[in-house]
Coordinates of C-alpha atoms in Angstrom, one line a residue:
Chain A
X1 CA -13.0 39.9 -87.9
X2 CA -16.6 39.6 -88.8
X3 CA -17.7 41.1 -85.1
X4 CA -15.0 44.3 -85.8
X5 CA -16.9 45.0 -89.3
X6 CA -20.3 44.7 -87.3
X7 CA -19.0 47.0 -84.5
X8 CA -17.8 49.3 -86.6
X9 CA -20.3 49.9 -88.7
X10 CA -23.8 48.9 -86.2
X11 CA -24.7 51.9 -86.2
X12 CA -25.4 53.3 -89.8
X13 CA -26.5 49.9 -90.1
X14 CA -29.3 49.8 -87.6
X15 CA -30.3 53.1 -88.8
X16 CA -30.8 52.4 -92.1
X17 CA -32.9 48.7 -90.9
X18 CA -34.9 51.4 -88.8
X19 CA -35.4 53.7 -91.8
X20 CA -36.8 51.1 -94.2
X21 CA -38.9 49.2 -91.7
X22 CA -40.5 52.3 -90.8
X23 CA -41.1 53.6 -94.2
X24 CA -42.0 50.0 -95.1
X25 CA -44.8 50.4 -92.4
X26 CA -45.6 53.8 -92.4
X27 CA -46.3 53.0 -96.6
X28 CA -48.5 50.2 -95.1
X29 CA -50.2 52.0 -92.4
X30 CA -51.7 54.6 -95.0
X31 CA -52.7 52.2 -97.7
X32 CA -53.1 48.5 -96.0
X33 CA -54.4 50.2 -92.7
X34 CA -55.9 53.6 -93.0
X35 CA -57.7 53.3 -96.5
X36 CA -58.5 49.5 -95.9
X37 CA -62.6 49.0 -95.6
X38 CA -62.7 45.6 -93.7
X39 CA -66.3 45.5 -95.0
X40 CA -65.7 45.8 -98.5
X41 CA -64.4 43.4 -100.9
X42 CA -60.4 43.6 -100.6
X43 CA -61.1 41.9 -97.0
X44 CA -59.4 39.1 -98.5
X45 CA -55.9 41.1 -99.1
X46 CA -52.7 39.7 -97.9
X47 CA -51.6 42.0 -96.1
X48 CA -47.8 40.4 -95.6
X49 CA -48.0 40.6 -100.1
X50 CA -48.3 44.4 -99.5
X51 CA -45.2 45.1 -97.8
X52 CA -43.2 42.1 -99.3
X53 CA -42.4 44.2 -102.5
X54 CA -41.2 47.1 -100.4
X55 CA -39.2 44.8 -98.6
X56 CA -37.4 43.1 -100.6
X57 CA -36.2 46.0 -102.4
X58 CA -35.0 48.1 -99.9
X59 CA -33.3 44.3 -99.3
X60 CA -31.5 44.3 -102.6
X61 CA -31.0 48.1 -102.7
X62 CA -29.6 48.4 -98.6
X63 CA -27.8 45.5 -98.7
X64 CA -25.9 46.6 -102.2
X65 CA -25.1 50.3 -100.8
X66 CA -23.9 48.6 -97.6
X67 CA -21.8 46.3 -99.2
X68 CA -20.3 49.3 -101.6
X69 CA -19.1 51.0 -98.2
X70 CA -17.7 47.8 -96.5
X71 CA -13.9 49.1 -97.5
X72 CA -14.2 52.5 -97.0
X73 CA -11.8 52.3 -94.4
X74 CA -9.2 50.6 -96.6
X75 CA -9.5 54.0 -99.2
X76 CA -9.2 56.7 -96.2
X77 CA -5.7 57.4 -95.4
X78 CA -6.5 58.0 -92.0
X79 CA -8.2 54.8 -91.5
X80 CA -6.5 52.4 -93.8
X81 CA -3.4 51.6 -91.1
X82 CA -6.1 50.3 -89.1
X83 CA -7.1 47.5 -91.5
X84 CA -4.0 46.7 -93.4
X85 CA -2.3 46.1 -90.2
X86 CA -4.9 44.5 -88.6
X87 CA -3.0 41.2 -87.8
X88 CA -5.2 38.9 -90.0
X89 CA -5.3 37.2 -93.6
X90 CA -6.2 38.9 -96.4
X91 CA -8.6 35.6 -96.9
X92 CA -9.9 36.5 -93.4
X93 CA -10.8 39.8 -93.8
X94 CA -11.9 38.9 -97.3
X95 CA -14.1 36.8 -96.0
X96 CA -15.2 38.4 -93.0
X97 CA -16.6 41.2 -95.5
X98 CA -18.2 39.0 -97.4
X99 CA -20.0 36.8 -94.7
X100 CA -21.5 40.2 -93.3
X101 CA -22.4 41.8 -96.5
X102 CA -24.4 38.8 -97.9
X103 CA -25.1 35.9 -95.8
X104 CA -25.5 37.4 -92.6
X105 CA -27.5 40.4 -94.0
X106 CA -29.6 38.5 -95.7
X107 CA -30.3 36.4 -93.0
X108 CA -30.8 39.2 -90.5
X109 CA -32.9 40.9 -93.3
X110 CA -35.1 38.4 -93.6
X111 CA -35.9 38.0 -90.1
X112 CA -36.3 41.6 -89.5
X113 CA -39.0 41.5 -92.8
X114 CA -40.6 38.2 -90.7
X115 CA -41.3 40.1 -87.9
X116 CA -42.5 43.3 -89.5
X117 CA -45.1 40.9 -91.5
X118 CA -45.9 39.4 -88.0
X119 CA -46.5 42.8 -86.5
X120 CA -49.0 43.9 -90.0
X121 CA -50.9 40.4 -90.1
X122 CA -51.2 40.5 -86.1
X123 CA -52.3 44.4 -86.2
X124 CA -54.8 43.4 -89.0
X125 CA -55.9 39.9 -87.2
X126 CA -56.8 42.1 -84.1
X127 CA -58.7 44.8 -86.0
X128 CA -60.6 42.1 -88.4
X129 CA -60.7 39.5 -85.9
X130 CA -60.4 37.4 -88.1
X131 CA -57.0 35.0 -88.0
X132 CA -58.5 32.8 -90.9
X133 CA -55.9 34.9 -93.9
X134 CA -53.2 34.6 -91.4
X135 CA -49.9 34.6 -93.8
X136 CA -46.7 35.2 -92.5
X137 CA -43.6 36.2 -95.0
X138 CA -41.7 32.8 -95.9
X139 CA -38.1 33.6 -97.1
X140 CA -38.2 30.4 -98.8
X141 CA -40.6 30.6 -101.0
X142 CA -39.3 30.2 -105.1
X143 CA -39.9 33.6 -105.6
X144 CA -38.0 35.0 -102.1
X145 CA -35.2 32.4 -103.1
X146 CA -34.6 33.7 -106.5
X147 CA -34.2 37.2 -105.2
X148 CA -31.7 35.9 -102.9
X149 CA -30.2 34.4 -105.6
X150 CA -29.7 37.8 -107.4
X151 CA -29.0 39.8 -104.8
X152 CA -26.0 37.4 -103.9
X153 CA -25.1 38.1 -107.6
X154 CA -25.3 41.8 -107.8
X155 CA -23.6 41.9 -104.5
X156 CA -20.7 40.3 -106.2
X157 CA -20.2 43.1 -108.5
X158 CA -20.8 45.9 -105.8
X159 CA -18.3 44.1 -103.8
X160 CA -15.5 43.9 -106.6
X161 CA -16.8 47.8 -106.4
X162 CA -15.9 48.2 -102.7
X163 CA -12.5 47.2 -103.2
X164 CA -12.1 48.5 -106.8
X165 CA -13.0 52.3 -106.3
X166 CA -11.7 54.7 -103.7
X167 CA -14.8 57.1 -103.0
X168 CA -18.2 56.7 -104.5
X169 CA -18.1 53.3 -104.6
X170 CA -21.7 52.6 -105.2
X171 CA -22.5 55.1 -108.2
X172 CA -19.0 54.3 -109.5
X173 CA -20.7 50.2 -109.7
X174 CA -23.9 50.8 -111.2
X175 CA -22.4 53.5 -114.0
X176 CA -19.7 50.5 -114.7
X177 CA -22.9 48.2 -115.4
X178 CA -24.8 50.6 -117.2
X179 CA -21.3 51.5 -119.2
X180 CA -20.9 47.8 -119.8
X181 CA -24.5 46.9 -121.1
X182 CA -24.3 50.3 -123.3
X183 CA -20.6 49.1 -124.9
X184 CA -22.4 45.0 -125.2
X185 CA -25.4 46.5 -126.8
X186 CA -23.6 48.1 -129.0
X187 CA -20.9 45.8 -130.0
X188 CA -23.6 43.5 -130.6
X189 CA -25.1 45.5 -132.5
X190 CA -22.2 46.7 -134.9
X191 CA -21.4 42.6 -134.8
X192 CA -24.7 42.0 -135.7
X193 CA -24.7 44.1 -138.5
X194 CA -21.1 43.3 -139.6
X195 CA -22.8 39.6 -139.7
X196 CA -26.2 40.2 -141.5
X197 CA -23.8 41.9 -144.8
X198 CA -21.9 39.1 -145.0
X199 CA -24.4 36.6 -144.6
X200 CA -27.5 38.1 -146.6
X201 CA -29.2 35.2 -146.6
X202 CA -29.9 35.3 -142.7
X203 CA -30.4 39.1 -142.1
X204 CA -32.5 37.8 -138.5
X205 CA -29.4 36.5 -137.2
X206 CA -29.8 38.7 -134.2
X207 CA -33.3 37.6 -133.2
X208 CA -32.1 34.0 -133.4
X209 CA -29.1 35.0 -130.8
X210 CA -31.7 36.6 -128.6
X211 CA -34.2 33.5 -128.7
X212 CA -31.1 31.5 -128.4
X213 CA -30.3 33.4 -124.9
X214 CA -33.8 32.9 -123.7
X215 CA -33.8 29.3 -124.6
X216 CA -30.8 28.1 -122.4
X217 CA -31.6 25.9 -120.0
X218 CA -32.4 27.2 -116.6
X219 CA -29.4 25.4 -114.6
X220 CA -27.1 26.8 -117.3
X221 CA -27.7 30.2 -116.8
X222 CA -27.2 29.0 -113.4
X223 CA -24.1 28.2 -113.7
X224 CA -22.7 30.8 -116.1
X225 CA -24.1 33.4 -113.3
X226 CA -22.0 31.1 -110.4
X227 CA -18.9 31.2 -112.8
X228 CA -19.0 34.8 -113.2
X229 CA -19.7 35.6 -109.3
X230 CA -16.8 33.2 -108.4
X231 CA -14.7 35.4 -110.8
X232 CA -15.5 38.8 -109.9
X233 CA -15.0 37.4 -106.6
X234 CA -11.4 36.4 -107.1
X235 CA -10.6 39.9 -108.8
X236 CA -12.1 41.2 -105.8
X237 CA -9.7 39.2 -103.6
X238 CA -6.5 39.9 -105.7
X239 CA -7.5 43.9 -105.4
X240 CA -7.8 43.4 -101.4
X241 CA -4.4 41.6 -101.3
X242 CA -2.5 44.3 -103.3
X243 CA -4.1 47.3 -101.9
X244 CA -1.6 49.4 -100.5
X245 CA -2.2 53.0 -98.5
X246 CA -3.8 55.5 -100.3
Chain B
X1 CA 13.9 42.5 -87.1
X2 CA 13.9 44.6 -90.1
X3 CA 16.1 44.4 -92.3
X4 CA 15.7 46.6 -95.9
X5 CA 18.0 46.2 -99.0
X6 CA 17.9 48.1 -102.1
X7 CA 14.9 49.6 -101.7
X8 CA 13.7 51.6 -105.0
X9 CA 10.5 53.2 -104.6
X10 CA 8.4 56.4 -107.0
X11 CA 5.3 57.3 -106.4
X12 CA 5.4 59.2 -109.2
X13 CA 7.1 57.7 -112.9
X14 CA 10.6 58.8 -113.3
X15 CA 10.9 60.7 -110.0
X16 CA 11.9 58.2 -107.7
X17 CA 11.4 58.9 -103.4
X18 CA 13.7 55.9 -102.9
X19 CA 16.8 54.6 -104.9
X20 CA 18.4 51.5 -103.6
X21 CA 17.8 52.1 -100.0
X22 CA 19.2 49.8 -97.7
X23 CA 18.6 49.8 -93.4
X24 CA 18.9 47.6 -90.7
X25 CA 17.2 47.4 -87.2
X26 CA 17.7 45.9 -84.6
X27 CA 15.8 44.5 -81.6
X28 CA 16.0 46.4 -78.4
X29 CA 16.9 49.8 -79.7
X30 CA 15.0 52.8 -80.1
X31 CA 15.8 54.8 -83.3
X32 CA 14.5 58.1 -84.1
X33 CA 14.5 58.5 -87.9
X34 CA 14.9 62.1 -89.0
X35 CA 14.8 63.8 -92.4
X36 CA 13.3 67.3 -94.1
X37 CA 9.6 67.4 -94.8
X38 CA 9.1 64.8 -97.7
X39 CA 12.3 63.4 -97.3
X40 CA 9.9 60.0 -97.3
X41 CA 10.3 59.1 -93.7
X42 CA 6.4 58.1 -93.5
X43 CA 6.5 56.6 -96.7
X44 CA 10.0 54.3 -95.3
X45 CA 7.4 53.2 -92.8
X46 CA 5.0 52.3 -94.5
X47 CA 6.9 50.4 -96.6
X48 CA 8.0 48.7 -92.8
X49 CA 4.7 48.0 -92.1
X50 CA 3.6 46.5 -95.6
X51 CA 1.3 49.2 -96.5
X52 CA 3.1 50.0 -99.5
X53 CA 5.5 47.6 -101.7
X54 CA 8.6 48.4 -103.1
X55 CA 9.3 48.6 -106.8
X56 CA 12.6 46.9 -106.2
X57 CA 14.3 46.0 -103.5
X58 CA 13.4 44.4 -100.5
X59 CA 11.7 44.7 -96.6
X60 CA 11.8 42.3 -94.9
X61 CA 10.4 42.2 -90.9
X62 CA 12.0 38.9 -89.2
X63 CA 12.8 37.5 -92.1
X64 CA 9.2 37.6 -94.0
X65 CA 8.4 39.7 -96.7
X66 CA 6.5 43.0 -95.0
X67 CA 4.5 43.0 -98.5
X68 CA 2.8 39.6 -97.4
X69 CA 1.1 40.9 -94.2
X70 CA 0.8 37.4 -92.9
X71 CA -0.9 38.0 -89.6
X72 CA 2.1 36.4 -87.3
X73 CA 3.8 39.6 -88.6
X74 CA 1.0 42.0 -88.3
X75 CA 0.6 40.6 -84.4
X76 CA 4.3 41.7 -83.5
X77 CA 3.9 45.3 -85.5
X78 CA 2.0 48.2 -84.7
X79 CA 1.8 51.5 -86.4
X80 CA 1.0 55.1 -84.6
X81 CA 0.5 56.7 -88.0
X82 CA 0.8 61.3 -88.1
X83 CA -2.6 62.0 -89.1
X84 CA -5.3 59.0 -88.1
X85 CA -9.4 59.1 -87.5
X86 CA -10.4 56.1 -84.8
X87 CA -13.8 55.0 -85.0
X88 CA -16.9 56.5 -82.7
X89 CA -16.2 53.8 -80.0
X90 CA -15.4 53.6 -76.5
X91 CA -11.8 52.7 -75.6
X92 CA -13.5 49.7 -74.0
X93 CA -14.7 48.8 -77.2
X94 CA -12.3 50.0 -79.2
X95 CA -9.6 47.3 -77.4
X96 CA -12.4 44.5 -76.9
X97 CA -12.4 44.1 -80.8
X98 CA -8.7 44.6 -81.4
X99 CA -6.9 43.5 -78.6
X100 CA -7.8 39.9 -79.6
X101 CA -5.3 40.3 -82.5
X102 CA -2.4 40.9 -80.1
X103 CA -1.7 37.6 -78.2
X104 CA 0.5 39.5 -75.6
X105 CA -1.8 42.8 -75.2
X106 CA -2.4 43.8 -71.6
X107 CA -5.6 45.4 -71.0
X108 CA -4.6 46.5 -67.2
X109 CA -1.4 48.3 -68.7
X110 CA -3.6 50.2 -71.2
X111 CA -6.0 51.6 -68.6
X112 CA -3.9 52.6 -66.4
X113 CA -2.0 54.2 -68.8
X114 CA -4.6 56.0 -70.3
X115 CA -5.6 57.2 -66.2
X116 CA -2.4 58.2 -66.0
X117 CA -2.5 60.2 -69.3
X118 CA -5.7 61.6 -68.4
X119 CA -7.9 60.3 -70.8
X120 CA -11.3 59.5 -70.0
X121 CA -11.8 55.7 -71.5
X122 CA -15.4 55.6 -71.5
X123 CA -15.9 58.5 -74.3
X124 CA -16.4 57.8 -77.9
X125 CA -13.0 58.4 -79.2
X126 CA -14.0 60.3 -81.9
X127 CA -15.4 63.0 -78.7
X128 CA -11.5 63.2 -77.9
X129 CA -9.6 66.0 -78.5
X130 CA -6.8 65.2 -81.4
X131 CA -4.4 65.0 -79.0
X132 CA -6.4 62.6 -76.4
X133 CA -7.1 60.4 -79.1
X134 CA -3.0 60.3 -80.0
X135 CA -2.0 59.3 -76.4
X136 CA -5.0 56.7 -76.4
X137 CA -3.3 55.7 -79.6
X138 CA 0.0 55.6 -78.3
X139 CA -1.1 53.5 -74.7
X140 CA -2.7 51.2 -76.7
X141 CA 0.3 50.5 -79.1
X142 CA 2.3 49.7 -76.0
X143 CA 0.2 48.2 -74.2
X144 CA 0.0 45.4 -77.6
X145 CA 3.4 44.3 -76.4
X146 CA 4.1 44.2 -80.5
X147 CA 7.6 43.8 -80.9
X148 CA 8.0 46.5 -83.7
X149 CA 6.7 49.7 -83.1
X150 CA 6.4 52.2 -85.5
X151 CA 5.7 55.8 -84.8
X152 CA 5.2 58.9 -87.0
X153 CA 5.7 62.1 -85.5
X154 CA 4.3 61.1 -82.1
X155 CA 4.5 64.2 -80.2
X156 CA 2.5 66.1 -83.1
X157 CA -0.7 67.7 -81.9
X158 CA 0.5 66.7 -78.1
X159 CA 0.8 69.9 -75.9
X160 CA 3.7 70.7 -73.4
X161 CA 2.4 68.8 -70.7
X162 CA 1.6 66.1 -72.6
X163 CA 4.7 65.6 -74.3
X164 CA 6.5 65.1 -70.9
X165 CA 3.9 62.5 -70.1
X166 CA 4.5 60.6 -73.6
X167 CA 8.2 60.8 -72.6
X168 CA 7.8 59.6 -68.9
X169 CA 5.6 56.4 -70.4
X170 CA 7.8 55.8 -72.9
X171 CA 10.7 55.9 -70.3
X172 CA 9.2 53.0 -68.0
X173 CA 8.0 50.8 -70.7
X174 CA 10.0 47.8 -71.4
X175 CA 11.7 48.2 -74.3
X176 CA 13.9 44.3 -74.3
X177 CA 12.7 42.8 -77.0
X178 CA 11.0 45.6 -78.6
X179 CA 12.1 48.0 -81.8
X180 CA 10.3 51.1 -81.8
X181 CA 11.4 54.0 -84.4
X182 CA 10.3 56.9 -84.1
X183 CA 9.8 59.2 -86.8
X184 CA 10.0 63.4 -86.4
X185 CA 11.2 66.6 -87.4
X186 CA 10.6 67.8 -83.9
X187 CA 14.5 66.4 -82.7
X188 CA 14.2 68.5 -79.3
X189 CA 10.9 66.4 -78.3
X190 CA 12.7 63.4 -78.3
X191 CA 16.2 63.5 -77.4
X192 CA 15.8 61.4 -74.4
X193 CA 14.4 58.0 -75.5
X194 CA 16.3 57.5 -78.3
X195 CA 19.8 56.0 -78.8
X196 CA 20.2 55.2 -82.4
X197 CA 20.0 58.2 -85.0
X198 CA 19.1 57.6 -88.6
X199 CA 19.0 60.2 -91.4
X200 CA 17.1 60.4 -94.2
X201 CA 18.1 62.2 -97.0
X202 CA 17.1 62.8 -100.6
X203 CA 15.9 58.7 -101.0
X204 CA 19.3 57.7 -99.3
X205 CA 20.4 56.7 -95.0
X206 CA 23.1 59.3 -94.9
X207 CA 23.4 58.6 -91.4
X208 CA 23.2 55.8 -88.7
X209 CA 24.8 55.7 -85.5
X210 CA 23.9 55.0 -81.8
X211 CA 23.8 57.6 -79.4
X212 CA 26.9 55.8 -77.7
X213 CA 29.2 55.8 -81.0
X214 CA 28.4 59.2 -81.7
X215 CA 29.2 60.5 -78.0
X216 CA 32.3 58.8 -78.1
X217 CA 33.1 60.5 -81.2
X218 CA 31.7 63.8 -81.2
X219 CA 32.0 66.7 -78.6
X220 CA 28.5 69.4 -79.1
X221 CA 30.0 72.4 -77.4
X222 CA 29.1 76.4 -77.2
X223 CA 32.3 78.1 -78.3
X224 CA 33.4 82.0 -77.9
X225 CA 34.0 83.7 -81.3
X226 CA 37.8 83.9 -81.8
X227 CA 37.8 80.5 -81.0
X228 CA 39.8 78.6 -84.0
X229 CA 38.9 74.7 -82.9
X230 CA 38.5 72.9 -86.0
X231 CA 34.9 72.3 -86.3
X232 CA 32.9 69.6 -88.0
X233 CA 29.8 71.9 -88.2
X234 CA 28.5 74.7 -86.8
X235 CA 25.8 77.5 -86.0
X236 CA 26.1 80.9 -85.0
X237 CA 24.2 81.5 -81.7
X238 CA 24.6 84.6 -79.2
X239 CA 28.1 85.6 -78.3
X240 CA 29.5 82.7 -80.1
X241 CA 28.4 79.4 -82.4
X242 CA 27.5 76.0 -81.5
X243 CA 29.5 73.5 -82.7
X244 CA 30.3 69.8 -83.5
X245 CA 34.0 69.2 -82.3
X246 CA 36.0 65.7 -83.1
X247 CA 36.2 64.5 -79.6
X248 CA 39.5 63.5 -78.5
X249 CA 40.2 60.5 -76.6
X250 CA 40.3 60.8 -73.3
X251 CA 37.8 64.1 -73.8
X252 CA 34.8 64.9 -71.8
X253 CA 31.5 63.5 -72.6
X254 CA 28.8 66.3 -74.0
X255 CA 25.3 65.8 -74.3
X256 CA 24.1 65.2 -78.0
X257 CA 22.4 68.8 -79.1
X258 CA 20.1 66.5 -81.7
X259 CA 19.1 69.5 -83.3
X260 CA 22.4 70.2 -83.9
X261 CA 23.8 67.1 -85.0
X262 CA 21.0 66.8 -87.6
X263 CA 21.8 69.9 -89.4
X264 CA 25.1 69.3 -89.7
X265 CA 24.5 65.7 -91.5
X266 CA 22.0 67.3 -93.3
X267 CA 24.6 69.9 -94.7
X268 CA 27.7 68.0 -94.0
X269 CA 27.4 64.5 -93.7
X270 CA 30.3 63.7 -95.9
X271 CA 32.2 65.7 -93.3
X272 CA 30.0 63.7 -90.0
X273 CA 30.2 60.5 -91.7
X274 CA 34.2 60.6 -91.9
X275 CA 34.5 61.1 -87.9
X276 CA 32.7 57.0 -87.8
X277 CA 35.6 56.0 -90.2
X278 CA 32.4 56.2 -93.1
X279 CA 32.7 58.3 -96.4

């Protein structure tokens, strides 16, 4: 199942791997390569820290646009037969979809990223010659693995998006989290205010919330961000099992 | 192998396409389901194939709930839908990541079936023609070996010559074991293959015979004007009408004019019906 949504989709896939990497190095070509004076005294840049950045964000932002289109099949009534009667699970093309979308992009992205920090530090060893700043990108690194992290998160949402919306799907996501973070902010802050006239001896009730928010303990923000990914997960599963032909 | 009983079904509030629908089919028949334009025949199978759930009722394919599309179901079903878009792969390709799904799908019978149809397997399907890309469809849902087949309007988009060939494969494939229906307005196209006849009508089955009931009960003859047979139904043509007679026992066997036939339960099927000792 996982090899059909790899087939089917390789080649705006690859394209899109192709486009980054090269903008990623043509970005780094002009301002790492070009404008770089070996004599002078940013010698001692990493060169693999200039196109991390870049990387990693066309990481988060590929990988969430891919994973808004992984259902488009399932929304197109000329395609749809083709997956609703595919003779497999809903779990299994469930999770299928999601093994490609976030575990086996991010693997593949972060070996593609690898070797394009290979190719920048070799290109700069051999016009330097010198292999002492040698640094190649390392995926597991706390920052690397916290971006991970997130992006497994977001992709969560963007995937409950795939299933959720019919064309669209990635706008459609991020204006339901931007609508959602609007409608919090302000029920906060009409709660907030509701709060602070009855209790007019605490009118900084909100700034103590907020603090309160930053001061949780690391492992349970951990866990409240697992709960809610397992969730959106489920409703994501319970869409794909009751989709019928559009 | 399918078996449907009160079937209710609206896609819009209030105006139900379905009311309490009930069919049967059985294994190693061929039925050609027939109706007026949106008289719901490709929303009947999709309901079949589990694509869309009933609101009441149920549909049930060998005795499991179509709705569950457990994949042992799935594996013995495949649907030729009207109107379709295959992905930019070889036929090669195409089969080598579904025909994995089918655990009786014979690779040799698709290929030569699709040499024999004239359609070059190593293009990207979506370079085919419409009509290539319905009889590399249609080889590669026989050659799955699925024991249901479902077909919507399979002779759509398909030119003359191509139509015979659709008919000569369908012909020579082996059809023990197997339920195909096949779904059209275009009665003429298929006349051959089929030998059970089911009418859709306003939501309802207003008709379902075999091909072998009906010729034993009904006689489709050209008769003079002036001619005061009683008639069942029938259609003035030049120098005369076509008409459904009551055969009588004993009477000479006539070929079934499906065209015919299918107006005349269309208009008269109270009238059709009563003939198979059904009101």
């Amino acid at each position: 199942m996982a090899v059909r949504f790899w087939k089917l989709n390789q080649k705006s896939w690859l394209t899109g791997l192709f486009v980054a990497a090269g903008l990623i190095f043509s970005f780094w070509l002009l301002f790492g390569f070009y404008l770089f004076d070996p004599s002078g005294p940013a010698a001692a840049v990493n060169m693999t820290a200039m196109i991390e950045g870049p990387a990693m964000f066309f990481y988060l932002i590929g990988g969430l646009a891919l994973t808004s289109m992984i259902f488009s099949e399932v929304h197109t009534s000329t395609r749809a037969h083709q997956f609703l009667t595919l003779p497999a699970s809903t779990p299994e093309k469930f999770a299928a979809a999601w093994f490609v979308t976030s575990l086996a992009f991010t693997v593949f992205t972060m070996l593609a990223i690898l070797v394009l920090s290979l190719v920048v530090e070799l290109i700069t060893a051999v016009r330097l010659w010198e292999w002492s700043q040698f640094s190649l990108f390392n995926p597991f690194s706390g920052k690397h693995l916290e971006s991970i992290g997130n992006y497994f998160f977001y992709h969560s949402i963007f995937f409950l998006g795939a299933v959720y919306f019919r064309k669209n799907n990635f706008l459609n996501t991020v204006l339901v989290i931007i609508v959602f973070f609007i409608g919090m902010f302000i029920l906060i802050g009409i709660g907030g205010l509701i709060i602070a006239y009855f209790m007019t001896t605490d009118l900084s009730l909100e700034v103590h919330l907020s603090e309160l928010g930053d001061n949780l303990p690391g492992i349970i923000q951990q866990v409240f961000r697992v709960v809610v990914m397992v969730l959106l997960l489920f409703f994501s599963y319970l869409q794909l099992k009751n989709k019928q032909i559009a | 192998m399918v078996t449907i009983e009160n079937l209710s079904f609206a896609f819009v509030k209030h105006q139900p396409l379905f009311v309490g629908l009930s069919l049967k089919l059985e294994t190693g028949n061929t039925y050609g389901l027939f109706g007026l334009n949106g008289a719901g025949k490709t929303t009947l199978l999709n309901h079949i194939s589990g694509m869309l759930f009933p609101a009441e009722g149920s549909c049930k394919i060998l005795g499991t709930s179509s709705r569950k599309r457990t994949p042992e179901i799935l594996s013995e079903l495949f649907v030729l839908p009207e109107q379709f878009d295959l992905p930019p792969l070889t036929a090669m390709v195409y089969s080598d990541i579904h025909a994995p799904f089918y655990p009786r799908f014979d690779r040799e019978y698709l290929f030569s079936t699709l040499q024999e149809m004239e359609v070059d397997s190593k293009k990207k399907l979506t370079d085919l023609s419409y009509g290539q890309r319905k009889k590399f469809l249609i080889a590669f849902a026989l050659a799955s070996n699925a024991r249901l087949l479902l077909m919507d309007e399979p002779t759509n988009g398909l030119d003359i010559p191509s139509k015979s060939q659709f008919r000569k494969i369908m012909a020579a494939a082996d059809h023990t074991g197997r339920c195909t229906v096949i779904s059209t307005h275009q009665v003429r196209d298929l006349e051959a293959m089929i030998d059970n006849i089911t009418v859709l009508n306003n939501g309802k089955i207003i008709f379902q015979q075999g091909v072998g009931a009906i010729s034993d009960k009904l006689s489709f003859e050209k008769i003079p004007d002036g001619d005061n047979r009683f008639v069942l139904y029938a259609e003035e043509i030049f120098g005369g009408k076509s008409a459904i007679i009551p055969k009588k026992e004993g009477g000479k066997e006539t070929q079934i004019d499906l065209e015919l036939l299918f107006n005349g339960i269309i208009q008269k099927s109270d009238v059709i019906n009563h003939q198979f000792g059904e009101a």
